[in-house]
PDB file of N, CA and C in Angstrom:
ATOM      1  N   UNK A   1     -14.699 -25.454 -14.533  1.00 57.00           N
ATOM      2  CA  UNK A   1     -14.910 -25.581 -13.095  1.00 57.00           C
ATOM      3  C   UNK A   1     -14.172 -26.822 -12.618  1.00 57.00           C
ATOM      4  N   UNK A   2     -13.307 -26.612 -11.645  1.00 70.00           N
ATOM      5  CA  UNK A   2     -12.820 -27.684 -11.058  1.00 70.00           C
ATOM      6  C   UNK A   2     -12.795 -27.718  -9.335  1.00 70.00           C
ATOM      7  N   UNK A   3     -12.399 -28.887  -8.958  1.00 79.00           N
ATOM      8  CA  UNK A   3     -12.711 -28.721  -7.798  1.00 79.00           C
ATOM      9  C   UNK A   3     -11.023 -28.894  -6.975  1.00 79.00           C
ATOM     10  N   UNK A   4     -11.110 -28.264  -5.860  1.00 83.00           N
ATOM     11  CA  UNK A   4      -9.849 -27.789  -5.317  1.00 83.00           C
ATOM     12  C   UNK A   4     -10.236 -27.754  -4.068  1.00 83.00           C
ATOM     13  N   UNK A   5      -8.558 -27.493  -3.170  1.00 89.00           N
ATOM     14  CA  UNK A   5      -8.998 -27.423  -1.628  1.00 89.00           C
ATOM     15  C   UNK A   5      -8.966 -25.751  -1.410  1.00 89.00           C
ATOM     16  N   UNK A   6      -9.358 -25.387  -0.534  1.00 86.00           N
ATOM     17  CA  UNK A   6      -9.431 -23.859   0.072  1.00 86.00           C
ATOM     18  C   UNK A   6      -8.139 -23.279  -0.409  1.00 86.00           C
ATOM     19  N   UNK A   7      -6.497 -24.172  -0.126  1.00 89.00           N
ATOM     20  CA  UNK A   7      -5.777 -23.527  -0.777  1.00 89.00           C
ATOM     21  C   UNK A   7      -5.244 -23.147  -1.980  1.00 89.00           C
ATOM     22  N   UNK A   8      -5.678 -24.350  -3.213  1.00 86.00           N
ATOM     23  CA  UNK A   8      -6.405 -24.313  -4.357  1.00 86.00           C
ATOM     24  C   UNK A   8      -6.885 -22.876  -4.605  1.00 86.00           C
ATOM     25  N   UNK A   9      -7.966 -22.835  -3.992  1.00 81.00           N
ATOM     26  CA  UNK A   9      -8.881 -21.862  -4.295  1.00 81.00           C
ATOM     27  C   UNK A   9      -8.530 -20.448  -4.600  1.00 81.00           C
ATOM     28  N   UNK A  10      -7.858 -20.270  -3.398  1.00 82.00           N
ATOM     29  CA  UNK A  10      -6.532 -18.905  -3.041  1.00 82.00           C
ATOM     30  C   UNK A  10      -6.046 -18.693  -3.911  1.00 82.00           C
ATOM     31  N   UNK A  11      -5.208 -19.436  -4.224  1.00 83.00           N
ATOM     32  CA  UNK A  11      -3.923 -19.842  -5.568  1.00 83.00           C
ATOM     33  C   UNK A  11      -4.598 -19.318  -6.773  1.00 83.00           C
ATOM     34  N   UNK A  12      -5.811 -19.923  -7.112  1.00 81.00           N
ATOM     35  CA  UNK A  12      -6.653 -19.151  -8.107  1.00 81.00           C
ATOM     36  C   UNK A  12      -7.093 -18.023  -8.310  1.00 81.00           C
ATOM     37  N   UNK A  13      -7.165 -17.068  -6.909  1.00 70.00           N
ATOM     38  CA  UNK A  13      -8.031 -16.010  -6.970  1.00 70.00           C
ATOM     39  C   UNK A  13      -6.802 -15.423  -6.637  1.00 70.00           C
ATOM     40  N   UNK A  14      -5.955 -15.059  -6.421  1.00 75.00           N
ATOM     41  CA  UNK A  14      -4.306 -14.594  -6.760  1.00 75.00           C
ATOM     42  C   UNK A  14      -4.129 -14.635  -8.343  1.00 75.00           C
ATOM     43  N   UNK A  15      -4.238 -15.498  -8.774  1.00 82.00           N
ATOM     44  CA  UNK A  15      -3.445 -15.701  -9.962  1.00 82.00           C
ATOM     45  C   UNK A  15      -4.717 -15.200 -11.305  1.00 82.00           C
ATOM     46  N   UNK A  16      -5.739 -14.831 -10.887  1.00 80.00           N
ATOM     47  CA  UNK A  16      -6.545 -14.375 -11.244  1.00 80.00           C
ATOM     48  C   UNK A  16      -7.006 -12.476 -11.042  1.00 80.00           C
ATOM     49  N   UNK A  17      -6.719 -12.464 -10.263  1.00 69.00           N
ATOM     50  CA  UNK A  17      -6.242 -10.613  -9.738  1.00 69.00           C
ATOM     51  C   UNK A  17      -7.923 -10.524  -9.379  1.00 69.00           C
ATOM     52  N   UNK A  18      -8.227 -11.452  -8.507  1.00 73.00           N
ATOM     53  CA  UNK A  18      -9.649 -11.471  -7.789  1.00 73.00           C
ATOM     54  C   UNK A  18      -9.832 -11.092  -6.347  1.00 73.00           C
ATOM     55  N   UNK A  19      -8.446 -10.668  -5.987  1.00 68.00           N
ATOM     56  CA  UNK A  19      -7.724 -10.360  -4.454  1.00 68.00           C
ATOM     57  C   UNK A  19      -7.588  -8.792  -4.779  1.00 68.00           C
ATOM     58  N   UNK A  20      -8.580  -8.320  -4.296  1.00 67.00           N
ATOM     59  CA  UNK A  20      -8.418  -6.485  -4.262  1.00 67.00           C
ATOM     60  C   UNK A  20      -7.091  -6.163  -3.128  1.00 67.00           C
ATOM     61  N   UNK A  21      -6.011  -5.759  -3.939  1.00 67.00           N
ATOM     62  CA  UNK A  21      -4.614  -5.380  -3.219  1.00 67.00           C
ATOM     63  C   UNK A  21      -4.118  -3.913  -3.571  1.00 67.00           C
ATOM     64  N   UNK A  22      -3.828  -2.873  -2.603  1.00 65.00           N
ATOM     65  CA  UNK A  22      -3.173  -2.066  -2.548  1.00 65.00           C
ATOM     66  C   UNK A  22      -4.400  -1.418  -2.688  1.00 65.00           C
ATOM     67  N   UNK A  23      -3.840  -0.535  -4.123  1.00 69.00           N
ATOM     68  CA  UNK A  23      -5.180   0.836  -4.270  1.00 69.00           C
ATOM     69  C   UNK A  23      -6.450   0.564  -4.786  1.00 69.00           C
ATOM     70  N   UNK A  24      -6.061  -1.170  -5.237  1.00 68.00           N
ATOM     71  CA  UNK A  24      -7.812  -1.476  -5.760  1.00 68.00           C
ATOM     72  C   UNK A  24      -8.179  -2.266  -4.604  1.00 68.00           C
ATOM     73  N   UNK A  25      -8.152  -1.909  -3.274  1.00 62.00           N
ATOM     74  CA  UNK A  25      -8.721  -2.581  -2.128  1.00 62.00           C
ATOM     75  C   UNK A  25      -9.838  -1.384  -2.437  1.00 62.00           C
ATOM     76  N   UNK A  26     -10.948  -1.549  -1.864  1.00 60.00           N
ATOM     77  CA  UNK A  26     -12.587  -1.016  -1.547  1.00 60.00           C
ATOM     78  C   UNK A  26     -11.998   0.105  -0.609  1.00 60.00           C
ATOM     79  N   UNK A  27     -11.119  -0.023   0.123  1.00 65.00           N
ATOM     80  CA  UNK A  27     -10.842   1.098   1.745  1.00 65.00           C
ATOM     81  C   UNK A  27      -9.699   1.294   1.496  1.00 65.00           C
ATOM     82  N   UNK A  28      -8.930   1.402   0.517  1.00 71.00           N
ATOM     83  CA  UNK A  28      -7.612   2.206   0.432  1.00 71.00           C
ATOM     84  C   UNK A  28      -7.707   3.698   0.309  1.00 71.00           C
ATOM     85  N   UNK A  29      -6.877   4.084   1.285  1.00 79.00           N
ATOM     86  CA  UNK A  29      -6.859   5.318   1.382  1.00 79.00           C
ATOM     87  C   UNK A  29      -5.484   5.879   0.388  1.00 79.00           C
ATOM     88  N   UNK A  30      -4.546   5.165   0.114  1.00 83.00           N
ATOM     89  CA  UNK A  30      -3.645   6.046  -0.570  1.00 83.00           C
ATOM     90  C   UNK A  30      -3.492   5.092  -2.223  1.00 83.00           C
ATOM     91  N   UNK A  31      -2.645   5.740  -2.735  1.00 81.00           N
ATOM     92  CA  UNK A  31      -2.472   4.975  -4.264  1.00 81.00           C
ATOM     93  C   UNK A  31      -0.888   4.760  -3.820  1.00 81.00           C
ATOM     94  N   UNK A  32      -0.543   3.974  -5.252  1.00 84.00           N
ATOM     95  CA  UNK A  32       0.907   3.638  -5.085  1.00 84.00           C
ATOM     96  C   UNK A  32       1.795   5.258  -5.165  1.00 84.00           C
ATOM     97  N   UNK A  33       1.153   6.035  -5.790  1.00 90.00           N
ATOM     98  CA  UNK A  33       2.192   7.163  -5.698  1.00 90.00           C
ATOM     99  C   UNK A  33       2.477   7.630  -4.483  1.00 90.00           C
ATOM    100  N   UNK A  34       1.070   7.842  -3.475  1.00 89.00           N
ATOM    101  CA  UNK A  34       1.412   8.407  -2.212  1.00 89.00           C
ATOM    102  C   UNK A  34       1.991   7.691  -1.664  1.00 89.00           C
ATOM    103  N   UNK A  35       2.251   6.057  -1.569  1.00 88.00           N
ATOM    104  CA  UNK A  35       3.040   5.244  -0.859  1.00 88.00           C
ATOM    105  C   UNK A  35       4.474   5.150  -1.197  1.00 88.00           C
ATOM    106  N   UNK A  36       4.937   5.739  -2.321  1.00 91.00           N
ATOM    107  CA  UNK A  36       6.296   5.815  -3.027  1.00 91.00           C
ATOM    108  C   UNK A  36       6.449   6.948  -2.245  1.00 91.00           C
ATOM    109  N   UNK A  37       5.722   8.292  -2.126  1.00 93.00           N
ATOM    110  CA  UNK A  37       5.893   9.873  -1.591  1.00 93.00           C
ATOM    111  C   UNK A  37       6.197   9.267   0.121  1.00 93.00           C
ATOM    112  N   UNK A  38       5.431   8.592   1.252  1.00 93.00           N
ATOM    113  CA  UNK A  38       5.835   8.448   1.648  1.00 93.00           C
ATOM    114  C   UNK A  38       7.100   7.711   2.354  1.00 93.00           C
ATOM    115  N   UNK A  39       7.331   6.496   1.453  1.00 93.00           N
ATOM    116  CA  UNK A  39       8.867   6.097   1.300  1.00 93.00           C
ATOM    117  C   UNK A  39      10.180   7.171   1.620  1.00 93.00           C
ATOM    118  N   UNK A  40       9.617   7.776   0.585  1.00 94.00           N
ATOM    119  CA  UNK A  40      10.868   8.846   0.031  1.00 94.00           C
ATOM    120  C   UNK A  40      10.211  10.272   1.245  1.00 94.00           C
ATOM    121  N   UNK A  41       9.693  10.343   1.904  1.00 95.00           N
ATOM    122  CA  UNK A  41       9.560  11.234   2.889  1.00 95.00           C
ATOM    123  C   UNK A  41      10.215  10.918   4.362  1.00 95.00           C
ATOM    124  N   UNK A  42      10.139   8.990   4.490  1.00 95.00           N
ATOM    125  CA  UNK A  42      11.351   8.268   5.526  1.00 95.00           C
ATOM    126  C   UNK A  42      12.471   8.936   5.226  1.00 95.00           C
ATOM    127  N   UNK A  43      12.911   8.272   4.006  1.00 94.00           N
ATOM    128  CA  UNK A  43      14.679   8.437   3.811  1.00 94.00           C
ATOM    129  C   UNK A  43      15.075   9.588   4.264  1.00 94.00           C
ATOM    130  N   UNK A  44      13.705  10.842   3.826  1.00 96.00           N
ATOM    131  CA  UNK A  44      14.618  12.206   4.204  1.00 96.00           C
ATOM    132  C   UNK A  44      14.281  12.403   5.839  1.00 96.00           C
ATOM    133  N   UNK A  45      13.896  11.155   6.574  1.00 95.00           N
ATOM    134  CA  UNK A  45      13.656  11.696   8.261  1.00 95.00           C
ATOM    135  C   UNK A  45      12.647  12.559   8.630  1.00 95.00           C
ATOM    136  N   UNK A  46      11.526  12.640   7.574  1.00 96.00           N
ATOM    137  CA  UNK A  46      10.403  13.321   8.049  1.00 96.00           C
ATOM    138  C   UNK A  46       9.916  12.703   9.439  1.00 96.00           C
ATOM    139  N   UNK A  47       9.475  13.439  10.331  1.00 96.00           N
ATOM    140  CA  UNK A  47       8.439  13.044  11.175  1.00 96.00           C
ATOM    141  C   UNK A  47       7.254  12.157  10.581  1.00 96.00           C
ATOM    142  N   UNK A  48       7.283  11.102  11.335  1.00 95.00           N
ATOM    143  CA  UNK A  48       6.246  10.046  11.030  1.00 95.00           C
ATOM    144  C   UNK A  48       4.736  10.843  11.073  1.00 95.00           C
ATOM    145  N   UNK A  49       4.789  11.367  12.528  1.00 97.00           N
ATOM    146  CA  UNK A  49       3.184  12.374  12.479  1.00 97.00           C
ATOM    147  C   UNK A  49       3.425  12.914  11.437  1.00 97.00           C
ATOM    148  N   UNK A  50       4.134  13.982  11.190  1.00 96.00           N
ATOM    149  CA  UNK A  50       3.619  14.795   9.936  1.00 96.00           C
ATOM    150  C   UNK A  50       3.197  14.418   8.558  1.00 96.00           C
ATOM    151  N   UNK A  51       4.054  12.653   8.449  1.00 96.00           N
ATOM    152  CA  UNK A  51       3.949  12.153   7.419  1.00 96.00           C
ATOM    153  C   UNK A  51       2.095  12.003   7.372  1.00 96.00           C
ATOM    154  N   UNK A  52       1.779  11.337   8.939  1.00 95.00           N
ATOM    155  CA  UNK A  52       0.636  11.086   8.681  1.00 95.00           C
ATOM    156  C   UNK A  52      -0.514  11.753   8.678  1.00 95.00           C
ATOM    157  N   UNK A  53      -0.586  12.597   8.872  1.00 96.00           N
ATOM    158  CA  UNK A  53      -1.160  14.155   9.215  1.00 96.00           C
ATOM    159  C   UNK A  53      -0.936  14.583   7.740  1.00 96.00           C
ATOM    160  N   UNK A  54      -0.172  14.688   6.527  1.00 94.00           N
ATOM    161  CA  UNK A  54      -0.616  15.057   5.325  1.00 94.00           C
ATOM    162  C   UNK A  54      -1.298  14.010   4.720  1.00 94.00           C
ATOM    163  N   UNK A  55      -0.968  12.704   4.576  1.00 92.00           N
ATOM    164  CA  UNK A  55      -1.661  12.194   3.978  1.00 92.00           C
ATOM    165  C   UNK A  55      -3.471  10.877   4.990  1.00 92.00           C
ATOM    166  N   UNK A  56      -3.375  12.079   6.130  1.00 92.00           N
ATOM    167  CA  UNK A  56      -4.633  11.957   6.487  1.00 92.00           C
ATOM    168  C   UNK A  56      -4.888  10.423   6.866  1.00 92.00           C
ATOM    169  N   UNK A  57      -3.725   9.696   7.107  1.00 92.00           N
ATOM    170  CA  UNK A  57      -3.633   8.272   7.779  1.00 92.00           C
ATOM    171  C   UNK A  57      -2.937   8.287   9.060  1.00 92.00           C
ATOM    172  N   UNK A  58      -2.978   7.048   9.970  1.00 93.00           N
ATOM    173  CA  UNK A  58      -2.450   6.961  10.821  1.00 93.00           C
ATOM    174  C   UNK A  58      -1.106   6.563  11.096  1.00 93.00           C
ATOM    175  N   UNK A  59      -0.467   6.861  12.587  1.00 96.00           N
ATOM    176  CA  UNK A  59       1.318   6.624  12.280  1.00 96.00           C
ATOM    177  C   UNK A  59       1.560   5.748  12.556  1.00 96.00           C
ATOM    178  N   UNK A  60       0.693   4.595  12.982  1.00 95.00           N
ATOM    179  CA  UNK A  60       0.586   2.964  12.853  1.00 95.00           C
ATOM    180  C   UNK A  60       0.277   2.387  11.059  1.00 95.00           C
ATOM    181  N   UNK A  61       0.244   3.260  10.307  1.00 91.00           N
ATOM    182  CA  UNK A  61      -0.296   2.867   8.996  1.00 91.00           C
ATOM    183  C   UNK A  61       1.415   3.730   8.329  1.00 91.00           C
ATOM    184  N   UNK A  62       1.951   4.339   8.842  1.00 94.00           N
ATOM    185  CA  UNK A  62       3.006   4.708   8.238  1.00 94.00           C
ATOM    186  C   UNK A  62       4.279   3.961   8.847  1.00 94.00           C
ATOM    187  N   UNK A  63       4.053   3.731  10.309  1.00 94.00           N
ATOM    188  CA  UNK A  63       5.234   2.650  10.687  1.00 94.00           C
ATOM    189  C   UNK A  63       4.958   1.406   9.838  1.00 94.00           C
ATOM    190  N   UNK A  64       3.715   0.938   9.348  1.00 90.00           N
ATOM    191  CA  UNK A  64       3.482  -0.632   9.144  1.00 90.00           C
ATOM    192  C   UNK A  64       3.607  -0.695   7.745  1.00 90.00           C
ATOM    193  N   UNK A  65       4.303   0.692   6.923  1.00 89.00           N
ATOM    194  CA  UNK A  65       4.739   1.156   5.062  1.00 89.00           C
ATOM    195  C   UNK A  65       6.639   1.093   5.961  1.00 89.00           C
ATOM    196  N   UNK A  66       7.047   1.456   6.359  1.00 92.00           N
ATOM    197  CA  UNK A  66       8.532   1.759   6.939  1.00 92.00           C
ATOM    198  C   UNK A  66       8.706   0.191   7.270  1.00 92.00           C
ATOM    199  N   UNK A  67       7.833  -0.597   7.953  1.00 91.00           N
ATOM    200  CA  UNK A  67       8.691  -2.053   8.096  1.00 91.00           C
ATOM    201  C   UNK A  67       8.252  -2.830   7.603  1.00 91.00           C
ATOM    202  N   UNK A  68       7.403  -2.392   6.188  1.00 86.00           N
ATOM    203  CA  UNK A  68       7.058  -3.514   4.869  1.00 86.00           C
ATOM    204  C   UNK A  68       5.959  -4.770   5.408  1.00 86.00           C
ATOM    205  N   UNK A  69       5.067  -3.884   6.123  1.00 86.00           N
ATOM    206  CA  UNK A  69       4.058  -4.800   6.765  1.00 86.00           C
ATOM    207  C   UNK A  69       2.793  -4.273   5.691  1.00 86.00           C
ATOM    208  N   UNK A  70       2.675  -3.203   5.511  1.00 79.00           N
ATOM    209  CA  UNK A  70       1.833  -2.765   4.511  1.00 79.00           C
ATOM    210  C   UNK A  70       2.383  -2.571   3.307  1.00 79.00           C
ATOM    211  N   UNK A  71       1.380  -2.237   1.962  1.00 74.00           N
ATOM    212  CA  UNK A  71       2.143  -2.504   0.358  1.00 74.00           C
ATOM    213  C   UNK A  71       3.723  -2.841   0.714  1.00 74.00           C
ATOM    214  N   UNK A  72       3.638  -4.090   0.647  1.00 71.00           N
ATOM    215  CA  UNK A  72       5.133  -4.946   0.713  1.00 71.00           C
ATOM    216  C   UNK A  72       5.876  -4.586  -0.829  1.00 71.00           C
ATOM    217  N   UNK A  73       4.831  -4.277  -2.085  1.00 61.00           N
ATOM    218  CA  UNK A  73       5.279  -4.337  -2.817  1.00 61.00           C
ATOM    219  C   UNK A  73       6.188  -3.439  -3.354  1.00 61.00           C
ATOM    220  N   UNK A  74       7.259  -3.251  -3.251  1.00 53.00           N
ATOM    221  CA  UNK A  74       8.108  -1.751  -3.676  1.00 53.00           C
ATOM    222  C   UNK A  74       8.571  -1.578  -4.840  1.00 53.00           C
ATOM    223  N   UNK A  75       7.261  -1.837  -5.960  1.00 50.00           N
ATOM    224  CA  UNK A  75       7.475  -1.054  -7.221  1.00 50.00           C
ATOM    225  C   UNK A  75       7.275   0.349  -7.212  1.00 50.00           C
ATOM    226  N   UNK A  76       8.246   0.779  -8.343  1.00 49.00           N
ATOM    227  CA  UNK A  76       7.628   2.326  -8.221  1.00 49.00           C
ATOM    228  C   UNK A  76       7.018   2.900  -8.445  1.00 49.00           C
ATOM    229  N   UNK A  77       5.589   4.090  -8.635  1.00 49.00           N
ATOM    230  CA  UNK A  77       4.683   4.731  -8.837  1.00 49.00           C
ATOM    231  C   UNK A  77       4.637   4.350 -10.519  1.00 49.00           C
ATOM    232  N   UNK A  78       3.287   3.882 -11.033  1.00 48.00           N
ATOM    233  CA  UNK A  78       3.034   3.845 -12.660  1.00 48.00           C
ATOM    234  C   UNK A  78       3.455   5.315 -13.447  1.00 48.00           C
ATOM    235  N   UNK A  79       3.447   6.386 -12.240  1.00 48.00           N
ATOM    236  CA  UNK A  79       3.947   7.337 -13.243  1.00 48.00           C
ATOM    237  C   UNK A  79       4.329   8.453 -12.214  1.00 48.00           C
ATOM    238  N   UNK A  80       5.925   7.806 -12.284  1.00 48.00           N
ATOM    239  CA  UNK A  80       7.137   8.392 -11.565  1.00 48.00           C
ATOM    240  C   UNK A  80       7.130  10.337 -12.094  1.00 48.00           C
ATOM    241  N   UNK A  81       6.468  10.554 -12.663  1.00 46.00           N
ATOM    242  CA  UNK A  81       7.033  12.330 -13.193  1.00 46.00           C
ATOM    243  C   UNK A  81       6.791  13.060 -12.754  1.00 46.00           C
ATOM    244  N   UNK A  82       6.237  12.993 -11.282  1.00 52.00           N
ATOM    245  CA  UNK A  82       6.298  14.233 -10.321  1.00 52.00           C
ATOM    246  C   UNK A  82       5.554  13.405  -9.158  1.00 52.00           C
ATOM    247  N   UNK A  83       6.048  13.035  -8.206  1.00 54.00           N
ATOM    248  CA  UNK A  83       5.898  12.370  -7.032  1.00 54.00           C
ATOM    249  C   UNK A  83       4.538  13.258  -6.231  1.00 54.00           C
ATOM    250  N   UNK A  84       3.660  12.636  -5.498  1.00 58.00           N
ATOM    251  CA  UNK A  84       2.749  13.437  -4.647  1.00 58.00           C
ATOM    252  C   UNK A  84       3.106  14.520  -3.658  1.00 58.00           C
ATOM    253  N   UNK A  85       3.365  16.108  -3.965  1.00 60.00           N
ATOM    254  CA  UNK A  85       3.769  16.921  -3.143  1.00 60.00           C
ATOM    255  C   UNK A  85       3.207  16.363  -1.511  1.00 60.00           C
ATOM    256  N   UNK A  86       4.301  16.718  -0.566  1.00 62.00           N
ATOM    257  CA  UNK A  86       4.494  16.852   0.974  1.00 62.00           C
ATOM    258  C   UNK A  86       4.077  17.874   1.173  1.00 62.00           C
ATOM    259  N   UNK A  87       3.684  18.846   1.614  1.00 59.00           N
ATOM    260  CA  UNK A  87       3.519  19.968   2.254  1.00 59.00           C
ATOM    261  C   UNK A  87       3.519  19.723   3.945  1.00 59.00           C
ATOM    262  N   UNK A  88       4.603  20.355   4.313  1.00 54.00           N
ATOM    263  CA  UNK A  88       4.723  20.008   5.610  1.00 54.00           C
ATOM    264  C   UNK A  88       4.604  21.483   6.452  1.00 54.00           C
TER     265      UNK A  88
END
């Protein structure tokens, strides 16, 4: 136990994986695969609604994956071998 300032504290609970991020947030609605599926559903110019309308989120939650405001992180799916079907 040591003692630290608030930003201390942060620094610790980051570097500790005590910060529920992405799909191990409590209220995530998608995993990293569906966020790779929708990536790769931009490039091909899908409609943003439709994007969000399959995967049952909003098109403020799919603009804010398109300008890296949400999962900033752009690794690729833990297991790239068949991406989350679109059905559009």
């Amino acid at each position: 136990l040591a003692y630290g300032s608030r930003k201390d504290n942060a620094a610790d609970d980051r570097r500790h994986g005590k910060i529920r991020r992405g799909e191990r947030h409590w209220n995530s609605k998608l995993t990293e695969r569906d966020v790779h599926a929708v990536r790769e559903a931009l490039k091909m110019k899908v409609p943003r609604k439709a994007i969000a309308e399959n995967f049952r989120i909003t098109v403020h939650c799919v603009n804010d994956i398109a300008l890296g405001r949400r999962w900033k992180a752009d690794a690729p799916p833990s297991t790239p071998a068949d991406p989350a079907p679109l059905a559009l």
